[in-house]
PDB file of C-alpha atoms and ligand atoms in Angstrom:
ATOM      1  CA  UNK A   1       1.764  15.075   1.812  1.00  0.00           C
ATOM      2  CA  UNK A   2      -1.587  13.440   2.559  1.00  0.00           C
ATOM      3  CA  UNK A   3      -1.106  10.233   4.582  1.00  0.00           C
ATOM      4  CA  UNK A   4      -2.752   7.082   3.274  1.00  0.00           C
ATOM      5  CA  UNK A   5      -3.894   4.071   5.320  1.00  0.00           C
ATOM      6  CA  UNK A   6      -4.905   0.964   3.373  1.00  0.00           C
ATOM      7  CA  UNK A   7      -6.524  -2.158   4.788  1.00  0.00           C
ATOM      8  CA  UNK A   8      -5.550  -5.259   2.791  1.00  0.00           C
ATOM      9  CA  UNK A   9      -8.130  -7.959   3.393  1.00  0.00           C
ATOM     10  CA  UNK A  10      -6.316 -10.533   1.243  1.00  0.00           C
ATOM     11  CA  UNK A  11      -8.313 -13.779   0.667  1.00  0.00           C
ATOM     12  CA  UNK A  12      -9.790 -13.625   4.127  1.00  0.00           C
ATOM     13  CA  UNK A  13     -13.247 -12.088   3.987  1.00  0.00           C
ATOM     14  CA  UNK A  14     -16.276 -13.776   2.519  1.00  0.00           C
ATOM     15  CA  UNK A  15     -18.630 -11.257   0.936  1.00  0.00           C
ATOM     16  CA  UNK A  16     -20.975 -10.969   3.902  1.00  0.00           C
ATOM     17  CA  UNK A  17     -18.153 -10.149   6.350  1.00  0.00           C
ATOM     18  CA  UNK A  18     -16.602  -7.754   3.848  1.00  0.00           C
ATOM     19  CA  UNK A  19     -19.840  -5.812   3.511  1.00  0.00           C
ATOM     20  CA  UNK A  20     -20.494  -5.804   7.270  1.00  0.00           C
ATOM     21  CA  UNK A  21     -16.943  -4.695   8.040  1.00  0.00           C
ATOM     22  CA  UNK A  22     -17.028  -1.971   5.370  1.00  0.00           C
ATOM     23  CA  UNK A  23     -20.327  -0.693   6.730  1.00  0.00           C
ATOM     24  CA  UNK A  24     -18.945  -0.597  10.282  1.00  0.00           C
ATOM     25  CA  UNK A  25     -15.851   1.249   9.144  1.00  0.00           C
ATOM     26  CA  UNK A  26     -17.960   3.774   7.239  1.00  0.00           C
ATOM     27  CA  UNK A  27     -20.218   4.294  10.258  1.00  0.00           C
ATOM     28  CA  UNK A  28     -17.525   4.624  12.898  1.00  0.00           C
ATOM     29  CA  UNK A  29     -14.607   6.356  11.176  1.00  0.00           C
ATOM     30  CA  UNK A  30     -14.435   9.907  12.534  1.00  0.00           C
ATOM     31  CA  UNK A  31     -14.033  12.752  10.022  1.00  0.00           C
ATOM     32  CA  UNK A  32     -10.354  12.731   8.996  1.00  0.00           C
ATOM     33  CA  UNK A  33      -9.989  15.475   6.397  1.00  0.00           C
ATOM     34  CA  UNK A  34      -6.187  15.380   6.496  1.00  0.00           C
ATOM     35  CA  UNK A  35      -5.742  11.799   5.296  1.00  0.00           C
ATOM     36  CA  UNK A  36      -6.959   9.120   2.917  1.00  0.00           C
ATOM     37  CA  UNK A  37      -8.279   5.748   4.043  1.00  0.00           C
ATOM     38  CA  UNK A  38      -8.883   2.788   1.720  1.00  0.00           C
ATOM     39  CA  UNK A  39      -9.769  -0.895   1.903  1.00  0.00           C
ATOM     40  CA  UNK A  40      -8.772  -3.629  -0.550  1.00  0.00           C
ATOM     41  CA  UNK A  41     -11.382  -6.423  -0.507  1.00  0.00           C
ATOM     42  CA  UNK A  42     -11.258  -9.567  -2.649  1.00  0.00           C
ATOM     43  CA  UNK A  43     -12.341  -8.906  -6.262  1.00  0.00           C
ATOM     44  CA  UNK A  44     -15.768 -10.509  -5.826  1.00  0.00           C
ATOM     45  CA  UNK A  45     -16.621  -8.091  -3.001  1.00  0.00           C
ATOM     46  CA  UNK A  46     -15.517  -4.884  -4.730  1.00  0.00           C
ATOM     47  CA  UNK A  47     -19.018  -4.022  -5.965  1.00  0.00           C
ATOM     48  CA  UNK A  48     -20.870  -4.813  -2.715  1.00  0.00           C
ATOM     49  CA  UNK A  49     -18.191  -3.059  -0.623  1.00  0.00           C
ATOM     50  CA  UNK A  50     -18.380  -0.004  -2.914  1.00  0.00           C
ATOM     51  CA  UNK A  51     -22.107   0.126  -2.178  1.00  0.00           C
ATOM     52  CA  UNK A  52     -21.537  -0.282   1.560  1.00  0.00           C
ATOM     53  CA  UNK A  53     -19.058   2.612   1.482  1.00  0.00           C
ATOM     54  CA  UNK A  54     -21.274   4.944  -0.495  1.00  0.00           C
ATOM     55  CA  UNK A  55     -21.356   8.395   1.065  1.00  0.00           C
ATOM     56  CA  UNK A  56     -18.274   7.694   3.192  1.00  0.00           C
ATOM     57  CA  UNK A  57     -14.792   9.022   2.395  1.00  0.00           C
ATOM     58  CA  UNK A  58     -13.306   5.514   2.547  1.00  0.00           C
ATOM     59  CA  UNK A  59     -11.785   4.627  -0.829  1.00  0.00           C
ATOM     60  CA  UNK A  60     -11.594   1.295  -2.582  1.00  0.00           C
ATOM     61  CA  UNK A  61      -8.428  -0.479  -3.691  1.00  0.00           C
ATOM     62  CA  UNK A  62      -7.814  -3.610  -5.762  1.00  0.00           C
ATOM     63  CA  UNK A  63      -5.393  -6.250  -4.466  1.00  0.00           C
ATOM     64  CA  UNK A  64      -3.838  -6.876  -7.899  1.00  0.00           C
ATOM     65  CA  UNK A  65      -4.417  -6.339 -11.627  1.00  0.00           C
ATOM     66  CA  UNK A  66      -3.143  -7.729 -14.920  1.00  0.00           C
ATOM     67  CA  UNK A  67      -0.688  -5.836 -17.097  1.00  0.00           C
ATOM     68  CA  UNK A  68      -2.696  -6.035 -20.328  1.00  0.00           C
ATOM     69  CA  UNK A  69      -5.683  -3.734 -20.793  1.00  0.00           C
ATOM     70  CA  UNK A  70      -8.020  -6.301 -22.377  1.00  0.00           C
ATOM     71  CA  UNK A  71      -8.052  -9.711 -24.027  1.00  0.00           C
ATOM     72  CA  UNK A  72      -8.221 -13.477 -23.602  1.00  0.00           C
ATOM     73  CA  UNK A  73      -6.496 -13.728 -20.189  1.00  0.00           C
ATOM     74  CA  UNK A  74      -8.543 -16.198 -18.182  1.00  0.00           C
ATOM     75  CA  UNK A  75      -8.731 -15.353 -14.507  1.00  0.00           C
ATOM     76  CA  UNK A  76      -7.195 -11.907 -14.796  1.00  0.00           C
ATOM     77  CA  UNK A  77      -8.647  -8.481 -13.977  1.00  0.00           C
ATOM     78  CA  UNK A  78      -7.807  -5.270 -15.818  1.00  0.00           C
ATOM     79  CA  UNK A  79      -7.216  -1.823 -14.406  1.00  0.00           C
ATOM     80  CA  UNK A  80     -10.298  -0.526 -16.238  1.00  0.00           C
ATOM     81  CA  UNK A  81     -12.436  -3.243 -14.584  1.00  0.00           C
ATOM     82  CA  UNK A  82     -11.150  -2.265 -11.151  1.00  0.00           C
ATOM     83  CA  UNK A  83     -11.794   1.374 -11.906  1.00  0.00           C
ATOM     84  CA  UNK A  84     -15.313   0.501 -13.083  1.00  0.00           C
ATOM     85  CA  UNK A  85     -15.906  -1.334  -9.785  1.00  0.00           C
ATOM     86  CA  UNK A  86     -14.988   1.862  -7.944  1.00  0.00           C
ATOM     87  CA  UNK A  87     -11.307   1.332  -7.097  1.00  0.00           C
ATOM     88  CA  UNK A  88      -8.928   4.287  -6.992  1.00  0.00           C
ATOM     89  CA  UNK A  89      -5.842   2.420  -5.804  1.00  0.00           C
ATOM     90  CA  UNK A  90      -4.405  -1.006  -6.544  1.00  0.00           C
ATOM     91  CA  UNK A  91      -1.727  -3.037  -4.766  1.00  0.00           C
ATOM     92  CA  UNK A  92       1.030  -4.202  -7.071  1.00  0.00           C
ATOM     93  CA  UNK A  93       3.761  -6.709  -6.258  1.00  0.00           C
ATOM     94  CA  UNK A  94       2.620  -7.564  -2.739  1.00  0.00           C
ATOM     95  CA  UNK A  95       5.114  -9.942  -1.174  1.00  0.00           C
ATOM     96  CA  UNK A  96       2.592 -12.794  -1.196  1.00  0.00           C
ATOM     97  CA  UNK A  97       2.250 -12.418  -4.963  1.00  0.00           C
ATOM     98  CA  UNK A  98       6.006 -12.268  -5.385  1.00  0.00           C
ATOM     99  CA  UNK A  99       6.779 -15.209  -3.098  1.00  0.00           C
ATOM    100  CA  UNK A 100       3.753 -17.483  -3.459  1.00  0.00           C
ATOM    101  CA  UNK A 101       2.910 -16.788  -7.106  1.00  0.00           C
ATOM    102  CA  UNK A 102       6.351 -15.979  -8.470  1.00  0.00           C
ATOM    103  CA  UNK A 103       5.775 -12.410  -9.628  1.00  0.00           C
ATOM    104  CA  UNK A 104       8.948 -10.743 -10.813  1.00  0.00           C
ATOM    105  CA  UNK A 105      10.015  -7.100 -10.707  1.00  0.00           C
ATOM    106  CA  UNK A 106       9.373  -6.951 -14.448  1.00  0.00           C
ATOM    107  CA  UNK A 107       5.764  -8.104 -14.012  1.00  0.00           C
ATOM    108  CA  UNK A 108       5.359  -5.605 -11.190  1.00  0.00           C
ATOM    109  CA  UNK A 109       6.613  -2.774 -13.388  1.00  0.00           C
ATOM    110  CA  UNK A 110       4.203  -3.747 -16.192  1.00  0.00           C
ATOM    111  CA  UNK A 111       1.360  -3.856 -13.683  1.00  0.00           C
ATOM    112  CA  UNK A 112       2.263  -0.439 -12.246  1.00  0.00           C
ATOM    113  CA  UNK A 113       2.199   1.029 -15.761  1.00  0.00           C
ATOM    114  CA  UNK A 114      -1.126  -0.688 -16.531  1.00  0.00           C
ATOM    115  CA  UNK A 115      -2.625   0.781 -13.354  1.00  0.00           C
ATOM    116  CA  UNK A 116      -1.551   4.291 -14.343  1.00  0.00           C
ATOM    117  CA  UNK A 117      -3.044   3.841 -17.842  1.00  0.00           C
ATOM    118  CA  UNK A 118      -6.360   3.016 -16.143  1.00  0.00           C
ATOM    119  CA  UNK A 119      -6.143   6.086 -13.856  1.00  0.00           C
ATOM    120  CA  UNK A 120      -5.526   3.917 -10.802  1.00  0.00           C
ATOM    121  CA  UNK A 121      -2.802   4.763  -8.323  1.00  0.00           C
ATOM    122  CA  UNK A 122      -0.519   1.758  -7.931  1.00  0.00           C
ATOM    123  CA  UNK A 123       0.827   0.939  -4.485  1.00  0.00           C
ATOM    124  CA  UNK A 124       4.066  -0.747  -5.482  1.00  0.00           C
ATOM    125  CA  UNK A 125       5.266  -3.083  -2.732  1.00  0.00           C
ATOM    126  CA  UNK A 126       8.871  -3.938  -1.981  1.00  0.00           C
ATOM    127  CA  UNK A 127      10.636  -5.518   0.988  1.00  0.00           C
ATOM    128  CA  UNK A 128      13.519  -7.731   2.015  1.00  0.00           C
ATOM    129  CA  UNK A 129      13.454 -11.271   3.412  1.00  0.00           C
ATOM    130  CA  UNK A 130      14.793 -12.027   6.861  1.00  0.00           C
ATOM    131  CA  UNK A 131      18.012 -13.640   5.591  1.00  0.00           C
ATOM    132  CA  UNK A 132      18.711 -10.564   3.470  1.00  0.00           C
ATOM    133  CA  UNK A 133      18.332  -8.294   6.479  1.00  0.00           C
ATOM    134  CA  UNK A 134      20.480 -10.517   8.668  1.00  0.00           C
ATOM    135  CA  UNK A 135      23.171 -10.378   5.969  1.00  0.00           C
ATOM    136  CA  UNK A 136      22.934  -6.557   5.984  1.00  0.00           C
ATOM    137  CA  UNK A 137      21.805  -6.508   2.362  1.00  0.00           C
ATOM    138  CA  UNK A 138      18.333  -5.050   2.928  1.00  0.00           C
ATOM    139  CA  UNK A 139      19.051  -1.559   1.610  1.00  0.00           C
ATOM    140  CA  UNK A 140      20.685  -2.844  -1.567  1.00  0.00           C
ATOM    141  CA  UNK A 141      17.990  -5.482  -2.151  1.00  0.00           C
ATOM    142  CA  UNK A 142      15.071  -3.108  -1.644  1.00  0.00           C
ATOM    143  CA  UNK A 143      16.784  -0.383  -3.692  1.00  0.00           C
ATOM    144  CA  UNK A 144      17.272  -2.682  -6.676  1.00  0.00           C
ATOM    145  CA  UNK A 145      13.789  -4.112  -6.339  1.00  0.00           C
ATOM    146  CA  UNK A 146      12.390  -0.602  -6.386  1.00  0.00           C
ATOM    147  CA  UNK A 147      14.350   0.548  -9.439  1.00  0.00           C
ATOM    148  CA  UNK A 148      13.279  -2.525 -11.425  1.00  0.00           C
ATOM    149  CA  UNK A 149       9.659  -2.446 -10.213  1.00  0.00           C
ATOM    150  CA  UNK A 150       9.269   1.203 -11.199  1.00  0.00           C
ATOM    151  CA  UNK A 151      11.069   0.908 -14.533  1.00  0.00           C
ATOM    152  CA  UNK A 152       8.969   2.483 -17.266  1.00  0.00           C
ATOM    153  CA  UNK A 153       7.020   4.793 -14.944  1.00  0.00           C
ATOM    154  CA  UNK A 154       7.232   8.310 -16.392  1.00  0.00           C
ATOM    155  CA  UNK A 155       8.472  11.179 -14.230  1.00  0.00           C
ATOM    156  CA  UNK A 156       5.142  12.953 -14.861  1.00  0.00           C
ATOM    157  CA  UNK A 157       3.312  10.033 -13.205  1.00  0.00           C
ATOM    158  CA  UNK A 158       5.524  10.012 -10.108  1.00  0.00           C
ATOM    159  CA  UNK A 159       3.076  11.752  -7.792  1.00  0.00           C
ATOM    160  CA  UNK A 160       0.412   9.147  -8.655  1.00  0.00           C
ATOM    161  CA  UNK A 161       2.461   6.239  -7.425  1.00  0.00           C
ATOM    162  CA  UNK A 162       2.695   5.046  -3.844  1.00  0.00           C
ATOM    163  CA  UNK A 163       5.433   2.771  -2.516  1.00  0.00           C
ATOM    164  CA  UNK A 164       4.694   0.154   0.133  1.00  0.00           C
ATOM    165  CA  UNK A 165       7.727  -0.899   2.180  1.00  0.00           C
ATOM    166  CA  UNK A 166       6.849  -4.286   3.628  1.00  0.00           C
ATOM    167  CA  UNK A 167       9.687  -6.326   5.104  1.00  0.00           C
ATOM    168  CA  UNK A 168       8.702  -9.933   4.366  1.00  0.00           C
ATOM    169  CA  UNK A 169       9.670 -11.047   7.882  1.00  0.00           C
ATOM    170  CA  UNK A 170       7.184  -8.591   9.401  1.00  0.00           C
ATOM    171  CA  UNK A 171       4.119  -9.560   7.350  1.00  0.00           C
ATOM    172  CA  UNK A 172       1.587 -11.484   9.409  1.00  0.00           C
ATOM    173  CA  UNK A 173       4.203 -12.415  12.002  1.00  0.00           C
ATOM    174  CA  UNK A 174       3.478  -9.962  14.807  1.00  0.00           C
ATOM    175  CA  UNK A 175       7.091  -8.732  14.526  1.00  0.00           C
ATOM    176  CA  UNK A 176       6.824  -5.237  13.079  1.00  0.00           C
ATOM    177  CA  UNK A 177       9.950  -3.277  12.182  1.00  0.00           C
ATOM    178  CA  UNK A 178      10.770  -0.761  14.891  1.00  0.00           C
ATOM    179  CA  UNK A 179       9.867   2.817  14.073  1.00  0.00           C
ATOM    180  CA  UNK A 180      13.567   3.650  13.787  1.00  0.00           C
ATOM    181  CA  UNK A 181      14.361   0.743  11.439  1.00  0.00           C
ATOM    182  CA  UNK A 182      11.333   1.489   9.270  1.00  0.00           C
ATOM    183  CA  UNK A 183      12.240   5.185   9.071  1.00  0.00           C
ATOM    184  CA  UNK A 184      15.794   4.298   8.035  1.00  0.00           C
ATOM    185  CA  UNK A 185      14.509   2.172   5.152  1.00  0.00           C
ATOM    186  CA  UNK A 186      11.978   4.800   4.140  1.00  0.00           C
ATOM    187  CA  UNK A 187      14.763   7.404   3.912  1.00  0.00           C
ATOM    188  CA  UNK A 188      16.759   4.999   1.772  1.00  0.00           C
ATOM    189  CA  UNK A 189      13.715   4.402  -0.465  1.00  0.00           C
ATOM    190  CA  UNK A 190      13.218   8.172  -0.807  1.00  0.00           C
ATOM    191  CA  UNK A 191      16.851   8.458  -1.966  1.00  0.00           C
ATOM    192  CA  UNK A 192      16.320   5.791  -4.610  1.00  0.00           C
ATOM    193  CA  UNK A 193      13.140   7.517  -5.740  1.00  0.00           C
ATOM    194  CA  UNK A 194      15.181  10.711  -6.218  1.00  0.00           C
ATOM    195  CA  UNK A 195      17.458   8.917  -8.658  1.00  0.00           C
ATOM    196  CA  UNK A 196      14.373   7.918 -10.668  1.00  0.00           C
ATOM    197  CA  UNK A 197      12.134  10.944 -10.363  1.00  0.00           C
ATOM    198  CA  UNK A 198      14.298  13.844  -9.130  1.00  0.00           C
ATOM    199  CA  UNK A 199      12.450  16.469  -7.090  1.00  0.00           C
ATOM    200  CA  UNK A 200       9.133  14.656  -7.694  1.00  0.00           C
ATOM    201  CA  UNK A 201      10.295  11.961  -5.267  1.00  0.00           C
ATOM    202  CA  UNK A 202       9.199  14.275  -2.458  1.00  0.00           C
ATOM    203  CA  UNK A 203       5.553  13.816  -3.564  1.00  0.00           C
ATOM    204  CA  UNK A 204       5.582  10.018  -3.448  1.00  0.00           C
ATOM    205  CA  UNK A 205       3.974   8.481  -0.401  1.00  0.00           C
ATOM    206  CA  UNK A 206       5.917   5.645   1.190  1.00  0.00           C
ATOM    207  CA  UNK A 207       3.709   3.373   3.320  1.00  0.00           C
ATOM    208  CA  UNK A 208       4.987   0.981   5.959  1.00  0.00           C
ATOM    209  CA  UNK A 209       3.417  -2.478   6.139  1.00  0.00           C
ATOM    210  CA  UNK A 210       4.060  -5.545   8.290  1.00  0.00           C
ATOM    211  CA  UNK A 211       2.306  -6.209  11.609  1.00  0.00           C
ATOM    212  CA  UNK A 212       0.918  -2.694  11.954  1.00  0.00           C
ATOM    213  CA  UNK A 213      -1.321  -2.561  15.027  1.00  0.00           C
ATOM    214  CA  UNK A 214      -3.232  -0.117  17.187  1.00  0.00           C
ATOM    215  CA  UNK A 215      -0.185  -0.170  19.485  1.00  0.00           C
ATOM    216  CA  UNK A 216       2.568   0.752  17.016  1.00  0.00           C
ATOM    217  CA  UNK A 217       0.773   2.965  14.481  1.00  0.00           C
ATOM    218  CA  UNK A 218       1.242   6.294  16.304  1.00  0.00           C
ATOM    219  CA  UNK A 219       4.980   5.747  16.673  1.00  0.00           C
ATOM    220  CA  UNK A 220       5.377   4.647  13.050  1.00  0.00           C
ATOM    221  CA  UNK A 221       3.395   7.592  11.725  1.00  0.00           C
ATOM    222  CA  UNK A 222       5.449  10.019  13.815  1.00  0.00           C
ATOM    223  CA  UNK A 223       8.600   9.049  11.926  1.00  0.00           C
ATOM    224  CA  UNK A 224      10.036  11.038   9.090  1.00  0.00           C
ATOM    225  CA  UNK A 225       9.307   9.653   5.627  1.00  0.00           C
ATOM    226  CA  UNK A 226       6.563   7.277   6.850  1.00  0.00           C
ATOM    227  CA  UNK A 227       3.577   8.583   4.931  1.00  0.00           C
ATOM    228  CA  UNK A 228       1.009   5.918   5.713  1.00  0.00           C
ATOM    229  CA  UNK A 229       0.427   2.260   6.433  1.00  0.00           C
ATOM    230  CA  UNK A 230      -0.582  -0.974   4.761  1.00  0.00           C
ATOM    231  CA  UNK A 231      -2.518  -3.014   7.274  1.00  0.00           C
ATOM    232  CA  UNK A 232      -3.300  -6.714   6.914  1.00  0.00           C
ATOM    233  CA  UNK A 233      -4.515  -8.657   9.967  1.00  0.00           C
ATOM    234  CA  UNK A 234      -5.477  -5.595  11.992  1.00  0.00           C
ATOM    235  CA  UNK A 235      -7.723  -4.329   9.171  1.00  0.00           C
ATOM    236  CA  UNK A 236     -10.058  -7.326   9.376  1.00  0.00           C
ATOM    237  CA  UNK A 237     -11.885  -5.924  12.415  1.00  0.00           C
ATOM    238  CA  UNK A 238     -13.536  -2.533  11.979  1.00  0.00           C
ATOM    239  CA  UNK A 239     -12.631  -1.166  15.454  1.00  0.00           C
ATOM    240  CA  UNK A 240      -8.899  -1.838  15.130  1.00  0.00           C
ATOM    241  CA  UNK A 241      -8.756  -0.536  11.556  1.00  0.00           C
ATOM    242  CA  UNK A 242     -10.651   2.606  12.548  1.00  0.00           C
ATOM    243  CA  UNK A 243      -8.224   3.164  15.436  1.00  0.00           C
ATOM    244  CA  UNK A 244      -5.239   2.688  13.111  1.00  0.00           C
ATOM    245  CA  UNK A 245      -6.700   5.049  10.507  1.00  0.00           C
ATOM    246  CA  UNK A 246      -7.227   7.589  13.308  1.00  0.00           C
ATOM    247  CA  UNK A 247      -3.502   7.575  14.182  1.00  0.00           C
ATOM    248  CA  UNK A 248      -2.053  10.579  15.952  1.00  0.00           C
ATOM    249  CA  UNK A 249       1.407  11.852  15.198  1.00  0.00           C
ATOM    250  CA  UNK A 250       3.534  13.131  18.011  1.00  0.00           C
ATOM    251  CA  UNK A 251       3.948  16.935  17.928  1.00  0.00           C
ATOM    252  CA  UNK A 252       7.621  16.778  16.858  1.00  0.00           C
ATOM    253  CA  UNK A 253       6.564  15.405  13.479  1.00  0.00           C
ATOM    254  CA  UNK A 254       4.200  18.223  12.554  1.00  0.00           C
ATOM    255  CA  UNK A 255       6.899  20.050  10.585  1.00  0.00           C
ATOM    256  CA  UNK A 256       6.667  17.516   7.758  1.00  0.00           C
ATOM    257  CA  UNK A 257       6.577  19.121   4.349  1.00  0.00           C
ATOM    258  CA  UNK A 258       4.449  18.163   1.400  1.00  0.00           C
ATOM    259  CA  UNK A 259       1.498  18.994  -0.792  1.00  0.00           C
ATOM    260  CA  UNK A 260      -2.248  19.054  -0.266  1.00  0.00           C
ATOM    261  CA  UNK A 261      -4.967  16.449  -0.377  1.00  0.00           C
ATOM    262  CA  UNK A 262      -5.065  14.542  -3.635  1.00  0.00           C
ATOM    263  CA  UNK A 263      -8.520  13.922  -5.007  1.00  0.00           C
TER     264      UNK A 263
HETATM  265  P1  LIG B 301      -0.037  -7.762   8.281  1.00  0.00           P
HETATM  266  O1  LIG B 301      -0.037  -7.723   6.660  1.00  0.00           O
HETATM  267  O2  LIG B 301      -0.478  -6.397   8.732  1.00  0.00           O
HETATM  268  O3  LIG B 301      -1.006  -8.847   8.630  1.00  0.00           O
HETATM  269  O4  LIG B 301       1.357  -8.051   8.701  1.00  0.00           O
HETATM  270  C1  LIG B 301       0.433  -6.595   5.974  1.00  0.00           C
HETATM  271  C2  LIG B 301       0.309  -6.768   4.495  1.00  0.00           C
HETATM  272  O5  LIG B 301       0.499  -7.891   3.998  1.00  0.00           O
HETATM  273  O6  LIG B 301       0.039  -5.791   3.766  1.00  0.00           O
END
């Protein structure tokens, strides 16, 4: 399984900083043939960032898309438009979209299907709130969220989807899940994916997101079933993102199974 590290710049980078940061990442990222690295700039910077990344292996991701392919939907962006701008991945159902903008699991599932129709790999985000974890309901909540958010995704498309586990209480707070807690949830997510996709669940990358830093990335990535990271705040500076993308797994984790690099 090829690990994937995605920097989510949210609504935080004006075009000039986005281009400068992308250029710095492209210039300083060491060759990492065993993993994929992507950045998700705001829509208006997709084109300029694509240019800045030309010739580098860093991929482009959209932060969101609409579920229809075309039409009179003011303010929305289609999968084909993202693809045209150079994106290969797209975030779907990020917690800020769910909690600030009211996106439902049903919308998320429509968006995931729209991404696949446009040959984009959706990174479908799920995660529990703090009160749900305190009440011990996190596994049930995330499991149900996942089943509903992936409804309608065909088994044949399973290896093209990516799941982002992002506990809401860890996003932008500086309080990341511990490696052990994250790994426990990832194993639970893998189980749920098996009920949807059978053996193909083993090919689906599950990323951890929520206060990922240079300090915790190596531990997180050494855990079973953690196949990559979604990085917010720490992706805004090229040096910290490059360090995170250059994570090193501890030797005990090298027996992980999985397929080859996906192109
Ligand atoms: P954070 O954000 O790394 O700033 O916690 C993660 C995310 O929202 O994807």
